[in-house]
XYZ file of C-alpha atoms in Angstrom:
266
model
C -0.006 -0.492 -0.045
C 3.054 2.428 0.495
C 4.534 1.598 -1.693
C 1.809 1.613 -4.120
C 0.997 5.196 -2.293
C 4.777 6.619 -3.143
C 4.408 5.131 -6.647
C 1.356 7.703 -7.895
C 3.788 10.816 -6.370
C 6.291 10.486 -7.433
C 4.485 9.874 -10.520
C 2.440 13.609 -9.850
C 5.559 14.743 -9.224
C 7.027 13.918 -12.477
C 3.696 15.773 -14.348
C 3.766 18.205 -11.370
C 7.247 19.960 -13.323
C 8.206 20.671 -9.794
C 4.582 23.052 -8.928
C 3.242 23.473 -5.862
C -0.150 21.467 -6.007
C -2.171 24.708 -6.823
C -0.162 26.138 -9.699
C -0.513 22.617 -11.409
C -3.941 22.346 -10.361
C -5.067 26.513 -11.599
C -3.418 24.463 -15.098
C -5.312 22.568 -15.319
C -8.554 24.460 -14.606
C -7.191 26.890 -17.414
C -6.334 24.351 -20.101
C -10.109 22.639 -19.713
C -11.797 26.217 -20.641
C -9.237 27.617 -23.195
C -9.265 23.684 -24.594
C -13.590 24.015 -24.416
C -13.208 28.447 -25.925
C -10.814 26.543 -28.679
C -13.400 23.516 -29.062
C -16.762 26.769 -29.703
C -14.799 28.833 -31.836
C -11.416 27.205 -33.602
C -8.739 28.997 -31.770
C -7.123 30.981 -28.311
C -6.523 27.983 -26.159
C -3.109 28.567 -26.586
C -3.866 33.200 -26.023
C -5.998 32.287 -23.069
C -3.625 29.574 -21.606
C -0.800 31.761 -22.393
C -1.959 34.949 -20.579
C -2.999 32.738 -17.615
C 0.183 30.870 -16.983
C 2.059 33.489 -16.855
C 0.705 34.584 -13.858
C 1.747 32.167 -11.855
C 4.172 29.605 -14.388
C 8.136 30.726 -15.216
C 7.944 31.536 -19.167
C 9.377 29.214 -20.167
C 7.664 25.877 -18.474
C 3.647 28.640 -19.855
C 4.850 27.906 -23.091
C 5.980 24.263 -22.278
C 3.198 23.273 -21.465
C 1.445 23.950 -23.928
C 2.454 22.196 -26.399
C 0.830 19.401 -26.605
C -2.396 19.713 -25.679
C -1.902 22.441 -29.122
C -0.705 19.759 -30.404
C -3.621 16.999 -29.833
C -6.560 19.199 -29.870
C -5.141 20.669 -33.489
C -5.005 16.875 -35.053
C -8.316 16.699 -33.811
C -9.730 19.607 -34.943
C -8.281 18.848 -38.289
C -8.915 16.347 -39.555
C -12.899 17.191 -38.195
C -13.949 16.484 -41.495
C -11.493 13.593 -42.007
C -8.353 13.328 -43.549
C -8.853 14.221 -47.870
C -9.993 17.335 -46.216
C -6.998 18.506 -44.307
C -5.115 17.450 -47.033
C -7.093 20.031 -49.669
C -6.026 22.540 -46.847
C -2.065 21.813 -46.699
C -2.181 22.067 -50.305
C -4.330 24.982 -49.955
C -2.274 26.858 -47.619
C 1.257 25.648 -48.078
C 2.799 29.332 -48.179
C 1.494 30.131 -45.150
C 2.550 26.712 -43.679
C 6.242 27.163 -45.132
C 6.653 30.141 -43.590
C 4.761 29.724 -40.426
C 7.428 26.676 -40.076
C 10.698 28.458 -40.267
C 10.298 31.243 -39.055
C 8.944 29.053 -35.266
C 12.095 27.632 -35.940
C 14.356 30.361 -36.316
C 12.158 32.317 -33.405
C 12.214 29.692 -30.487
C 15.648 29.822 -29.606
C 15.250 33.879 -28.539
C 12.508 33.100 -25.395
C 14.715 32.153 -22.933
C 16.324 35.401 -24.247
C 14.163 38.815 -24.489
C 13.477 39.749 -21.207
C 9.389 39.253 -19.309
C 8.488 42.483 -19.386
C 8.876 42.292 -23.307
C 7.486 39.248 -23.909
C 3.863 39.730 -22.360
C 4.019 43.134 -24.104
C 4.791 41.479 -28.011
C 1.498 38.716 -26.798
C -0.837 41.782 -24.916
C -0.415 44.260 -27.332
C -1.482 43.041 -30.626
C -3.938 39.773 -29.157
C -5.817 43.006 -27.522
C -5.685 45.602 -30.520
C -6.550 43.010 -32.449
C -9.783 41.304 -30.889
C -10.507 44.997 -29.729
C -11.256 45.616 -33.278
C -12.900 42.820 -33.875
C -14.927 43.446 -31.204
C -15.867 46.821 -32.032
C -16.749 45.949 -35.628
C -14.001 47.120 -37.170
C -13.020 45.112 -40.692
C -9.931 43.338 -40.224
C -10.000 41.789 -44.187
C -6.322 43.261 -46.041
C -6.943 43.797 -49.578
C -5.179 41.370 -51.358
C -3.585 41.992 -54.972
C -1.220 39.959 -54.328
C -2.308 36.667 -52.722
C 0.624 34.490 -52.310
C 2.417 37.206 -51.093
C 0.131 37.699 -47.912
C -0.148 34.516 -47.475
C 4.343 34.556 -46.285
C 4.057 37.927 -45.361
C 1.625 36.654 -42.626
C 3.549 33.391 -42.331
C 6.101 34.827 -41.417
C 4.571 37.099 -39.004
C 3.051 34.169 -37.528
C 6.596 32.261 -37.254
C 8.029 34.928 -35.693
C 5.704 35.553 -33.458
C 4.861 31.755 -32.710
C 8.584 30.220 -31.705
C 8.616 33.130 -28.864
C 5.173 33.231 -27.379
C 3.404 29.424 -28.334
C 1.038 31.907 -30.419
C 1.073 32.087 -34.825
C -2.945 32.434 -34.342
C -3.596 35.814 -35.083
C -2.105 36.682 -39.039
C -4.113 33.416 -39.694
C -7.365 34.488 -39.167
C -6.479 38.479 -40.260
C -5.867 36.363 -43.595
C -8.761 33.987 -43.505
C -10.632 36.790 -43.044
C -9.558 38.524 -46.589
C -9.887 35.507 -48.324
C -13.230 35.377 -47.341
C -13.517 31.976 -45.767
C -16.094 29.899 -44.762
C -16.812 28.945 -41.463
C -16.113 25.340 -41.703
C -13.155 26.103 -44.204
C -11.595 28.657 -41.471
C -12.097 26.060 -38.194
C -10.252 23.179 -40.192
C -7.887 25.519 -41.532
C -6.689 26.751 -38.074
C -6.208 23.068 -37.174
C -4.387 22.439 -39.836
C -1.720 24.584 -39.766
C -1.635 24.903 -34.938
C -1.261 21.001 -36.298
C 1.890 21.527 -37.774
C 2.869 24.657 -36.101
C 2.418 22.898 -33.218
C 5.128 20.442 -34.185
C 8.006 22.507 -35.095
C 7.534 24.119 -32.032
C 8.026 21.151 -30.143
C 10.655 20.320 -32.655
C 12.002 23.806 -32.167
C 11.837 24.064 -27.907
C 13.269 19.800 -27.960
C 16.736 21.502 -29.436
C 16.619 24.643 -27.090
C 15.679 23.045 -23.976
C 12.818 24.285 -22.861
C 10.703 20.670 -23.944
C 12.566 18.820 -21.760
C 11.231 15.360 -19.418
C 9.552 17.137 -16.757
C 8.044 20.383 -18.874
C 6.689 17.422 -21.597
C 5.630 14.910 -18.753
C 3.606 18.788 -17.825
C 2.141 19.475 -20.991
C 1.373 15.937 -21.611
C -0.993 16.050 -17.998
C -2.099 18.730 -20.033
C -3.793 16.856 -22.177
C -7.179 15.836 -20.409
C -8.659 18.746 -19.750
C -7.143 20.149 -23.443
C -9.408 16.678 -25.384
C -11.953 17.350 -22.244
C -13.154 20.827 -22.688
C -12.407 20.836 -26.301
C -15.078 17.866 -26.514
C -17.626 19.894 -24.847
C -16.820 23.104 -26.936
C -18.220 20.913 -29.773
C -21.076 20.498 -28.604
C -21.078 24.357 -28.602
C -20.127 24.954 -31.285
C -22.453 22.409 -33.742
C -25.526 23.679 -31.644
C -25.816 27.935 -30.860
C -24.522 30.314 -33.484
C -21.911 30.739 -33.995
C -21.032 34.253 -35.204
C -23.385 35.807 -31.283
C -20.146 32.962 -29.470
C -17.379 34.366 -31.556
C -18.100 37.696 -30.274
C -18.714 37.142 -26.589
C -15.102 35.413 -27.404
C -13.872 38.005 -28.775
C -14.033 40.203 -25.519
C -12.622 37.212 -22.948
C -9.611 37.729 -25.264
C -9.891 41.440 -24.656
C -9.553 40.924 -21.329
C -6.320 38.538 -22.143
C -4.258 40.575 -23.341
C -5.313 43.296 -21.548
C -4.601 41.022 -18.824
C -0.749 40.766 -19.997
C -0.130 44.052 -20.783
C -1.413 44.893 -17.252
C 1.737 41.279 -15.900
C 4.685 43.592 -18.021
C 3.915 46.490 -16.574
C 3.130 45.913 -12.670
């Protein structure tokens, strides 16, 4: 009996990456909610996780923690309509994907050298502006005279931002809005791009040392609440008015971005 309890404790220690129980369970709760939002609207899980995690986790562990939940949930999202449509999205958005993956690898090593204030502001200011503009109804569609050039450029921007933060969604959303992608296509393409980006992020941070045995154990533990939340979110996506729910989500993202800015300046 004692040996069994000790074994469970050791396993739990491995998953907790040295965190206090309160911090670990707070991270699990945040991930459950973030998974729910992602299941409902197709994005925002890393934004919510990083914003909340930076209040009680080291920046490196905050980024490492979201890697496996991001990878697994995006695999589910990308293939929800089947492998054929997912592969079609890979081909259709190949320029954005290539640029994102290459620049995630290039920018990832800078995570450990960027000051905490700069890191939080780099996340908080663009997220707040992006979400607030959407919330008040300002169109974010870009006039695309050269679709290929815009796809490369926004992919580079997403990759640079993604390597240091684990978040590369806003440039993709702007691009999808700009080309008038439909709801189902937007959700699927986000899943495909985020999935491939998550693989690149994992590979990059295995090299930087941010993703190691302890941090990946913590990240693996977060997969469970992420998938549970996403399953609940899928039901919302299928049954409720998506436009109204998306509007409420944009309001939440404004608060999320403002919280990052608050942490940076305090």
